[in-house]
Coordinates of C-alpha atoms and ligand atoms in Angstrom, one line a residue:
X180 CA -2.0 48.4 -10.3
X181 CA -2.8 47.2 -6.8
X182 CA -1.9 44.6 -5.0
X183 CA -5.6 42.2 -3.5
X184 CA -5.2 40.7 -0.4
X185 CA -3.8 37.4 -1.5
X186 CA -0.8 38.9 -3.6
X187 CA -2.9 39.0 -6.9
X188 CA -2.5 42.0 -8.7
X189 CA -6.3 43.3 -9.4
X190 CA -7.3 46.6 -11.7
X191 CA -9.3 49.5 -9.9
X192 CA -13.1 49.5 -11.6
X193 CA -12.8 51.0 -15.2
X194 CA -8.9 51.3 -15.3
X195 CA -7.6 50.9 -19.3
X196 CA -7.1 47.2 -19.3
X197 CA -6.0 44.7 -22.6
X198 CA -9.3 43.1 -23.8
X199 CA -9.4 39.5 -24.2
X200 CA -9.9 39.7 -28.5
X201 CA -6.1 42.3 -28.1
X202 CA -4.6 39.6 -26.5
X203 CA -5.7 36.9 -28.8
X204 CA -4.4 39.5 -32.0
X205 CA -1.2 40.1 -30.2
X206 CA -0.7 36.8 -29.7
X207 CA -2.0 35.9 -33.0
X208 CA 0.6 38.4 -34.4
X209 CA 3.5 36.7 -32.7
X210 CA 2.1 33.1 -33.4
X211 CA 1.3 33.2 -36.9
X212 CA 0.7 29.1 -36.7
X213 CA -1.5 29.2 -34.5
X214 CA -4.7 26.6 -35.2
X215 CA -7.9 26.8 -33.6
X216 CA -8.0 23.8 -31.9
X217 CA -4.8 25.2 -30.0
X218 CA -7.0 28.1 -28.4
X219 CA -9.1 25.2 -26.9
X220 CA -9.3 25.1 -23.5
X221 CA -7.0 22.5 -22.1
X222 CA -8.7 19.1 -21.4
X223 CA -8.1 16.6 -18.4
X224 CA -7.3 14.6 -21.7
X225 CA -4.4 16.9 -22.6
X226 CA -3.2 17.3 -18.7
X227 CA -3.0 13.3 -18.3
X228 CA -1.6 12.6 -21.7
X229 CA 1.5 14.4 -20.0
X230 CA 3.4 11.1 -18.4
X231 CA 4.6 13.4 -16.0
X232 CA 1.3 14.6 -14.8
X233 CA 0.3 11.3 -14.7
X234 CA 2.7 10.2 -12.7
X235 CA 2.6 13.2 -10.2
X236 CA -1.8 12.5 -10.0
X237 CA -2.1 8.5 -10.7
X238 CA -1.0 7.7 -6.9
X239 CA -3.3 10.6 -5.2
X240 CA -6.7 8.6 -7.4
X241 CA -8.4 5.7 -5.9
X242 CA -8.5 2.8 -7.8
X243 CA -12.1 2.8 -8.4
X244 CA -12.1 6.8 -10.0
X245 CA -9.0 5.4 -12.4
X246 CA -11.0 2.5 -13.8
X247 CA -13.6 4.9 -13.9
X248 CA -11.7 7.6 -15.9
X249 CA -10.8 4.2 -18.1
X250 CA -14.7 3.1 -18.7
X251 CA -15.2 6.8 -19.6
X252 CA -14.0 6.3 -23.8
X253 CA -11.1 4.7 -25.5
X254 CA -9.5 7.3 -25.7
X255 CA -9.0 6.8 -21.4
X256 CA -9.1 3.8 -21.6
X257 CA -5.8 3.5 -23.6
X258 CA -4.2 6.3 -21.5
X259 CA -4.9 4.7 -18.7
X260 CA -3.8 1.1 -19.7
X261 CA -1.0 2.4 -22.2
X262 CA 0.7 4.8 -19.5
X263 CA -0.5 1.4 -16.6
X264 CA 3.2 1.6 -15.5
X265 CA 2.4 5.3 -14.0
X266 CA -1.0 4.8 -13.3
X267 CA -0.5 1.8 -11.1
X268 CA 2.5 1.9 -9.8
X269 CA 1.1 3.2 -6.5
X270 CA -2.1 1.1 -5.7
X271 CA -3.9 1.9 -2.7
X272 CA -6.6 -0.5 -1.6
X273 CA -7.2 0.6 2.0
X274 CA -10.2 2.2 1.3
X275 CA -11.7 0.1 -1.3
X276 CA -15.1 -1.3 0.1
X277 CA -15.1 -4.4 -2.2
X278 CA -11.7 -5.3 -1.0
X279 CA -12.7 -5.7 3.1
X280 CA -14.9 -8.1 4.7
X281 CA -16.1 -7.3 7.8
X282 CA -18.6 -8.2 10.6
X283 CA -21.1 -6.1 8.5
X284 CA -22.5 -6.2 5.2
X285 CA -20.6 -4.0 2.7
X286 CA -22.3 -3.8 -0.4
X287 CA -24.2 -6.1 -2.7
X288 CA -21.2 -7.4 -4.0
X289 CA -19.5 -8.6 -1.2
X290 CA -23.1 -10.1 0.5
X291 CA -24.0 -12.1 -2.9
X292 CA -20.2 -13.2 -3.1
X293 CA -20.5 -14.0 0.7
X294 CA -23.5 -16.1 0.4
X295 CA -22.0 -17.8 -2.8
X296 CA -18.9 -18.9 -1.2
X297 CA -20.2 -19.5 2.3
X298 CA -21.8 -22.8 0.4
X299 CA -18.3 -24.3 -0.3
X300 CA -15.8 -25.9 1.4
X301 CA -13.5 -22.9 1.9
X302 CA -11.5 -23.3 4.2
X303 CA -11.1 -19.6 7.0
X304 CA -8.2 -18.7 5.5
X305 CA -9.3 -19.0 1.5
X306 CA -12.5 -16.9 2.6
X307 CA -11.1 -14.3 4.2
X308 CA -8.1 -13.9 0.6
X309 CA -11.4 -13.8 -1.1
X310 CA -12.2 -10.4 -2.0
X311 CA -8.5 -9.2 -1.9
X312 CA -7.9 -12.3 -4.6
X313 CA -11.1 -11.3 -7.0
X314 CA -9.4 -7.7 -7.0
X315 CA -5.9 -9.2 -8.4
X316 CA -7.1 -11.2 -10.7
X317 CA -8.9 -8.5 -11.9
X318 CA -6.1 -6.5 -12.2
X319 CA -4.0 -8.8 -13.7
X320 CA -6.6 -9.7 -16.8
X321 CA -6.4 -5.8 -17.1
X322 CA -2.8 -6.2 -17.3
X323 CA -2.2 -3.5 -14.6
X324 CA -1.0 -5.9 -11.4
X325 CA 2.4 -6.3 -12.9
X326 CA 2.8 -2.6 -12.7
X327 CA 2.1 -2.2 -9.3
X328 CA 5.3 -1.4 -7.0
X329 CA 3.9 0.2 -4.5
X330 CA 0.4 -1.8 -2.7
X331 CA -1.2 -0.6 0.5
X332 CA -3.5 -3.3 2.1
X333 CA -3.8 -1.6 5.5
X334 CA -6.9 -2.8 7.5
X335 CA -8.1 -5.6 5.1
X336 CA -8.5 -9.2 5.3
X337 CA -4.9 -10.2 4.4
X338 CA -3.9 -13.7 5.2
X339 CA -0.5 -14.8 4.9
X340 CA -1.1 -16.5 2.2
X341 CA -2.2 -13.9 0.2
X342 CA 1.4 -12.1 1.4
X343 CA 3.1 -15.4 -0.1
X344 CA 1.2 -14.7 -3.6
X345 CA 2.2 -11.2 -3.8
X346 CA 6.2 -12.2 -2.7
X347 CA 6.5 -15.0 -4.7
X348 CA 4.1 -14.8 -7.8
X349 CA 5.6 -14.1 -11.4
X350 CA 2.7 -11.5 -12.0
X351 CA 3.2 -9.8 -8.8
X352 CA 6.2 -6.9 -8.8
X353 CA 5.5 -5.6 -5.9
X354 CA 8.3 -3.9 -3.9
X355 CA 7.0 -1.9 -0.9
X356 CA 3.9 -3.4 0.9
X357 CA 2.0 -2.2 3.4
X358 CA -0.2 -4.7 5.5
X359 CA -0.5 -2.4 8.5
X360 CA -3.2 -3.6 10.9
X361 CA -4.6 -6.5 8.5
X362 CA -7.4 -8.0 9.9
X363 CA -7.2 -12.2 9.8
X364 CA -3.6 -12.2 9.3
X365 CA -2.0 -14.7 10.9
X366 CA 1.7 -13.4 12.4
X367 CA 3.5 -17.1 12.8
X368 CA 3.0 -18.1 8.9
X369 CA 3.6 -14.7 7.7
X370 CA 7.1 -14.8 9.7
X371 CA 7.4 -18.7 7.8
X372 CA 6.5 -16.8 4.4
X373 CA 9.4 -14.1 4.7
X374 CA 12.1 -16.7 6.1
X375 CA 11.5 -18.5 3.3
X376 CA 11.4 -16.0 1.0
X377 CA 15.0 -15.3 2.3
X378 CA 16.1 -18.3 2.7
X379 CA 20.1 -19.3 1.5
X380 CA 18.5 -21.3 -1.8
X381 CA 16.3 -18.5 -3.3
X382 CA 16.6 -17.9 -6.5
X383 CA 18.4 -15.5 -7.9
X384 CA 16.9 -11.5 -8.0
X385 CA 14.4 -12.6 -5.3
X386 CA 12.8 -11.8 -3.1
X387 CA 11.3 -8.8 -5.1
X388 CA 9.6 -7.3 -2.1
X389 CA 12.4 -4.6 -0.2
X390 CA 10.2 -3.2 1.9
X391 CA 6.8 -4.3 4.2
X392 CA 5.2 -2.3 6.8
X393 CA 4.1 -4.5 9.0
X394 CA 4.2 -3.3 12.5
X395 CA 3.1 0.3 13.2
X396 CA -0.7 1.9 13.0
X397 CA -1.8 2.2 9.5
X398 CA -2.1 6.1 8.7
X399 CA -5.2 8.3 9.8
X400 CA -8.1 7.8 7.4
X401 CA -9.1 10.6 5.1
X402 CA -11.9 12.5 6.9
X403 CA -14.9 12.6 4.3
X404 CA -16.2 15.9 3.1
X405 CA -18.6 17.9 4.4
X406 CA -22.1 16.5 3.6
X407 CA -23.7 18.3 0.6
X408 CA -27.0 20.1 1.3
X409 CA -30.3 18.6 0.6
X410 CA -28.2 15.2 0.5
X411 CA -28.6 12.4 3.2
X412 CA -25.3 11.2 2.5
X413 CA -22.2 12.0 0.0
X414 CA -19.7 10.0 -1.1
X415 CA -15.9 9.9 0.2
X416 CA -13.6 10.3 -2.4
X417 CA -12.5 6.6 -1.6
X418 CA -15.9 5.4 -2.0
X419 CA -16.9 3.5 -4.6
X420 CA -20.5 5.4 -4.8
X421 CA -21.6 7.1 -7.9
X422 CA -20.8 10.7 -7.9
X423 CA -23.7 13.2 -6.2
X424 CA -23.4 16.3 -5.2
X425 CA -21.9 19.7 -6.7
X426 CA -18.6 18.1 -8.3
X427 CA -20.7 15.9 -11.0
X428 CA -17.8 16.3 -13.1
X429 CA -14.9 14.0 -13.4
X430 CA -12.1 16.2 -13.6
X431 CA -14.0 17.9 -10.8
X432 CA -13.8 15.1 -8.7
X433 CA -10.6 14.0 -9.6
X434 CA -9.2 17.8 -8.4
X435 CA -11.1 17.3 -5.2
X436 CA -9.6 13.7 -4.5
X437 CA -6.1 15.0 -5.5
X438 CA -6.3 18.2 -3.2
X439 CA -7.4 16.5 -0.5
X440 CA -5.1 13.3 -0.1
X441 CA -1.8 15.4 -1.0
X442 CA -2.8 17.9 2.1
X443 CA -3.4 14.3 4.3
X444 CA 0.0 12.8 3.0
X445 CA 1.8 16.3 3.9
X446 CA 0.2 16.3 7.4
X447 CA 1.1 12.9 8.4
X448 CA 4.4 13.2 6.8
X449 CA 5.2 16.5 8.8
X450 CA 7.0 14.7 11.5
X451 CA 8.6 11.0 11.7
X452 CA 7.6 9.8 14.6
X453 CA 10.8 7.1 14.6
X454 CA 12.6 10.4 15.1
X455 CA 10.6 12.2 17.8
X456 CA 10.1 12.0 21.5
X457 CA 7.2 9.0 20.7
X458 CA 7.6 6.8 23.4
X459 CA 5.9 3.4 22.5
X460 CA 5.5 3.2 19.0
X461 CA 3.5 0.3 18.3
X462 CA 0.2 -0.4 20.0
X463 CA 1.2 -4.0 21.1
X464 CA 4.6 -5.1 21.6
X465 CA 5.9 -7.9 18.4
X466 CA 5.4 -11.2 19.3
X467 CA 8.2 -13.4 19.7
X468 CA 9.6 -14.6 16.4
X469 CA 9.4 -11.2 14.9
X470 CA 12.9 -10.1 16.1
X471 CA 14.5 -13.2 14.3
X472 CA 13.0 -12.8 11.4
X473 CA 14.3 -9.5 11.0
X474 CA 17.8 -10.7 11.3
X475 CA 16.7 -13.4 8.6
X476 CA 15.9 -10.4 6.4
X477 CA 18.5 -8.0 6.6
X478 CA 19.5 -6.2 3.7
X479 CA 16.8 -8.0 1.8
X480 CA 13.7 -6.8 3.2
X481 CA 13.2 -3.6 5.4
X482 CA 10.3 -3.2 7.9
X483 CA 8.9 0.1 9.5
X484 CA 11.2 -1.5 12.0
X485 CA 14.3 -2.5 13.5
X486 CA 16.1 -4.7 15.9
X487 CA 18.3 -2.9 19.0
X488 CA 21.2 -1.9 18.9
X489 CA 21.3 -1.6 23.1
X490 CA 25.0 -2.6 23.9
X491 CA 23.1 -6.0 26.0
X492 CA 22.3 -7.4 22.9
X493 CA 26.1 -8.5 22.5
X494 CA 26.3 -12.1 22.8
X495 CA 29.6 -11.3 24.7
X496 CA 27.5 -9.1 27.4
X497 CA 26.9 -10.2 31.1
X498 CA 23.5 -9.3 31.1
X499 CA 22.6 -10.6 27.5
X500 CA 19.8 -9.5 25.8
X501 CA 18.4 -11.5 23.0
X502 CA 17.9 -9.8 19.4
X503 CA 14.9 -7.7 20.3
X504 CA 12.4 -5.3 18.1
X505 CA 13.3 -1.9 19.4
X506 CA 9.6 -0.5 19.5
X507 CA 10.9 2.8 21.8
X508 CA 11.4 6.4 20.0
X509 CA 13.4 8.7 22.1
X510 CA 14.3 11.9 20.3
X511 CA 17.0 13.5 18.9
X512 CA 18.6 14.4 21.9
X513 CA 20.5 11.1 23.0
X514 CA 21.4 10.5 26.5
X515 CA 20.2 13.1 29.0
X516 CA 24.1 13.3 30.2
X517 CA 26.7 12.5 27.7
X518 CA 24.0 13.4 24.3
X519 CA 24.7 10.2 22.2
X520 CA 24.8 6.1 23.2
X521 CA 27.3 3.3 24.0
X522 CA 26.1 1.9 20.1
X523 CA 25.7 5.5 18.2
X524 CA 22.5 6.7 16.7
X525 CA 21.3 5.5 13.0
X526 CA 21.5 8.4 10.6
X527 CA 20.1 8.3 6.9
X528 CA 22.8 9.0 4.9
X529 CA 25.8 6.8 6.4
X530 CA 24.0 4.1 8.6
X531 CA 23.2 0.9 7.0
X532 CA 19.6 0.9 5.6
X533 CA 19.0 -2.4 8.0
X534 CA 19.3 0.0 11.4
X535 CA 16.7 2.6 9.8
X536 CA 13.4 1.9 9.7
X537 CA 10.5 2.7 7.3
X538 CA 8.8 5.8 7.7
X539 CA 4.9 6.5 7.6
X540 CA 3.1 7.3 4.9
X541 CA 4.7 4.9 2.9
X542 CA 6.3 7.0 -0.2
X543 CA 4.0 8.1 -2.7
X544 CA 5.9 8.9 -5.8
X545 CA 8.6 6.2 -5.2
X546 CA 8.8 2.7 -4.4
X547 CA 13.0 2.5 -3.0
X548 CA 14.0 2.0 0.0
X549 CA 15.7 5.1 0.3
X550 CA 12.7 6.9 -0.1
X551 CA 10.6 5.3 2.5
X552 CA 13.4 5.8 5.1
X553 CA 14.2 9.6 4.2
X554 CA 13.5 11.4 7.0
X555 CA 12.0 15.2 7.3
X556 CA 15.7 16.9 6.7
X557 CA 14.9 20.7 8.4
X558 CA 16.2 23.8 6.6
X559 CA 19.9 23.0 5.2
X560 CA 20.3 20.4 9.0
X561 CA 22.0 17.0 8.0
X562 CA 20.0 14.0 8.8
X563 CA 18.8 14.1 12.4
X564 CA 20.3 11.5 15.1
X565 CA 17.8 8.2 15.5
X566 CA 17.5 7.2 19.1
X567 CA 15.4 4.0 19.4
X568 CA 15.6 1.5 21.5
X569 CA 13.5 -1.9 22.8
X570 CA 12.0 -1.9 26.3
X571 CA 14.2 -3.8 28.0
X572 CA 17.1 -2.1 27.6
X573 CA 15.5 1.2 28.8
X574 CA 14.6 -0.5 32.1
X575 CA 15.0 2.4 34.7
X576 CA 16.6 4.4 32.5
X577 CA 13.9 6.0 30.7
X578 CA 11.2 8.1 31.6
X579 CA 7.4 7.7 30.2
X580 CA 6.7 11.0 30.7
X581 CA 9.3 13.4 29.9
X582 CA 11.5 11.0 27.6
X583 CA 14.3 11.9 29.1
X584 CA 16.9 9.1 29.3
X585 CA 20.4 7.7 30.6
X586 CA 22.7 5.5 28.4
X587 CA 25.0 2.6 30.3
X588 CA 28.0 4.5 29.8
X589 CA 26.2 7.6 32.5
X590 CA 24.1 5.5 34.6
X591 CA 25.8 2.4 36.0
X592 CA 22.6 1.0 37.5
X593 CA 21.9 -2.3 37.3
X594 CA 18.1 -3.5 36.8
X595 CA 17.7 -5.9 39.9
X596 CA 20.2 -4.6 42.3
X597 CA 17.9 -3.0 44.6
X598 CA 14.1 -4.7 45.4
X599 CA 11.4 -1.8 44.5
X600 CA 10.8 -1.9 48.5
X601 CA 14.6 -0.7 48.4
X602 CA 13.8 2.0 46.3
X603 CA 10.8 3.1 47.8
X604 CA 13.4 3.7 51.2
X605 CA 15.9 5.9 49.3
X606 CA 13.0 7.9 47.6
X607 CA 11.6 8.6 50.7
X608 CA 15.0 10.7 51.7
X609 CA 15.9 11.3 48.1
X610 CA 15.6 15.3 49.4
X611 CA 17.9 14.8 52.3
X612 CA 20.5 12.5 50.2
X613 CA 20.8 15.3 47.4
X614 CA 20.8 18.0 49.7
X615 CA 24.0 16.3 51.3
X616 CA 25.6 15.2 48.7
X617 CA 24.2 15.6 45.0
X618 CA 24.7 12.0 42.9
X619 CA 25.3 10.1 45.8
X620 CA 23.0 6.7 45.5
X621 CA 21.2 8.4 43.0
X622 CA 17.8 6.8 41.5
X623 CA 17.2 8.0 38.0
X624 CA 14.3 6.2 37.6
X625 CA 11.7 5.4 39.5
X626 CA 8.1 3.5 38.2
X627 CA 8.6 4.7 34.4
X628 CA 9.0 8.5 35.9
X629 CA 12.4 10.8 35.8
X630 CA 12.8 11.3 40.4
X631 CA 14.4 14.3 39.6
X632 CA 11.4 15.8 37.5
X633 CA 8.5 14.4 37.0
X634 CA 8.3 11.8 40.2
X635 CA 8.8 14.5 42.4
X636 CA 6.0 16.4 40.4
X637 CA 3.9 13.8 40.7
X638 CA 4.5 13.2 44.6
X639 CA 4.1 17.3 45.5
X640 CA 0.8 17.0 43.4
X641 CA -0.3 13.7 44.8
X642 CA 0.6 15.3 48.5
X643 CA -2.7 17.0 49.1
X644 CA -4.8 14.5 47.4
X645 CA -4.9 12.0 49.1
X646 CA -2.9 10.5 45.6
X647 CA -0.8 7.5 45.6
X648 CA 2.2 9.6 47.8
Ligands
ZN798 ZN1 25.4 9.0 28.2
ZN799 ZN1 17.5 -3.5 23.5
ZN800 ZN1 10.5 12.8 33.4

């Protein structure tokens, strides 16, 4: 035997090889119960019957293909709503057309229910829970809402009422939510609806909800696949089109849809950016209200953020900081002199689940806590260091460019001492001061950018010109 070129072993042409009807006698030798359904070929049927399977396949299906695989015969259709606990569980609804209303006209659906409802006196915020309301109630006449634990909503029209259904409702169950970059979502209420869904005289085992994404970018959109010849258009595997193309088959399809959303989760789930030198990590900075809140929820509910733990937000500090959303991601490496910080880094494992926050994608085949703030643990390594901070307290310490950074314990400056004009002076001799006597009066940082590194960089490259320098 020979080894191919992917590691399967392959015969040479005409070498003595066991014919299919030998194997079945040998095996019908050894087996001698054997039926002949059992040398069927194994159906999707079979394969999904497997709870295990199910579970391990359900959350990589769009909605719309499992309702499908349900309307296919009863036989589905009781798999499906039988085994609802596994096939539910994880309910995406990012993607689902019916569920958004945009500026542009979706599909018939959403125009004759637009038209319809644009006749009443809705007010904005009933219109816009519209479609994401038809869609539960759906769900719950099927009897599959209350097994949803896991519900993504990135991108759609979610107003904060629609948040309050889903915390407080009996039929919701819902424990990690995603709401990333929701469109007509208003940010004051939703901070009322999760202060009072914390508040001291909740009932008892509430609120359900432990985790909500709320502030980073929801996660890169599936790219669709290639177009299919002779076809003006194909379907995504989100889309809620009727199948065309080569894969006509539903197990087809389903293999497709599976393949391709487990190679998207592992590619965005290849690096935490909470732990990595990311910089800014949201796209606007949380309004005000937000950090408060947090503190309002802690140990209840968990965001894909957290508050700073910067030694100014002591109440007992001379240059208080107020509670603060730290929205900075600086690496594993700590301070650029002493490797840590005055308050220590989080670490998965041993820090309280309130000082870690939720990593993107949210988890896929879990709906804790602990799984949505797991981080990428590298071959046999403990849980890396988690070095975040708010803005504020990386004022002239930090440096946009090259992230590296200074804790208060290594850098005694103090934001305001010196006027920029001030700094401008000792920059100009910064090479003659260092040359003298290294340290002396040093400036770290200088307009976001390291002086040592990458200001001087920029000045030697911005000599010649005629740049800023
Ligand atoms: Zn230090
Ligand atoms: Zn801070
Ligand atoms: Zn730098």
């Amino acid at each position: 035997m020979t080894s191919g070129p992917i590691g399967i072993c392959t015969e040479p042409p005409g070498a003595s090889v066991v014919k299919p009807e030998d194997d079945v006698q040998t095996h019908m030798s050894t087996i001698s119960t054997i039926t002949p359904e059992a040398r069927m070929p194994t159906t999707l049927l079979d394969l999904l019957s497997n709870s295990l399977v199910l579970r391990q396949t359900a959350p990589y299906l769009p909605v719309s293909s499992l309702l499908k695989l349900a309307c296919t015969n009863k036989t589905f259709r009781d798999l499906v709503s039988c085994q609802a606990h596994e096939s539910f569980r994880y309910l995406d609804l990012s993607m689902v057309t019916s569920a958004n209303i945009g500026g542009e006209p979706i599909d018939s659906g959403g125009i004759s229910w637009r038209s319809k409802r644009m006749d009443e006196a809705l007010t904005e915020d009933e219109f816009y829970a519209g479609p994401l309301r038809g869609i539960m109630s759906r769900l719950a006449r099927q009897n599959m809402l209350e097994h949803v634990s896991t519900m993504i909503l990135d991108g759609l029209s979610v107003p904060a009422d629609v948040v309050r259904e889903i915390i407080s409702e009996d039929r919701f169950n819902v424990r990690i939510l995603s709401i990333r970059e929701a469109k007509h979502l208003n940010e004051r209420l939703l901070m009322q609806v999760l202060n009072y869904a914390v508040r001291p005289s909740r009932p008892a085992g509430t609120p359900k909800l432990k985790g909500l994404y709320v502030f980073g970018p929801m996660d890169p959109r599936p790219t669709p696949p290639e177009p299919t010849i002779g076809r003006r258009r194909s379907p995504t595997r989100y889309s809620d089109s009727p199948p065309s193309g080569v894969m006509t088959s539903l197990g087809a399809q389903i293999g497709a849809e599976w393949h391709k959303k487990s190679q998207d989760t592992y590619l965005c789930k290849a690096e935490d950016k909470w732990y990595q030198k990311t910089g800014r990590m949201f796209k606007r900075t949380p309004i005000s209200g937000w950090a408060e809140t947090l503190q309002a929820c802690e140990g209840l509910i968990h965001f894909d953020a957290v508050l700073c733990r910067g030694p100014r937000h002591d109440s007992q500090h001379s240059s208080y900081i107020k509670p603060t959303v730290a929205s900075v991601a600086l690496g594993p490496d700590g301070c650029a002199k002493c490797g840590s910080c005055p308050e220590q880094p989080a670490r998965f494992g041993s820090s309280p689940p309130h000082h870690l926050p939720l990593l993107s994608p949210p988890p896929i085949h879990a709906s804790s806590i602990r799984a949505a703030q797991l981080p990428q643990l590298r071959d046999g390594s403990g849980p890396p260091p988690l070095f975040i901070r708010c803005e504020e307290c990386l004022k002239q310490r930090w440096c946009e460019r090259c992230s590296i950074w200074w804790d208060e314990d290594c850098y005694s400056h103090t934001p305001g001492t010196r006027t920029e004009l001030q700094n401008m002076e000792l920059l100009q001799d910064w090479q003659t001061v260092q040359a003298a006597e290294p340290g002396k009066d040093e400036i770290k940082v200088h307009m976001g950018l390291c002086v040592e590194k990458c200001l001087v960089g920029e000045m030697m490259s911005g000599a010649g010109s005629g740049g800023m320098w």
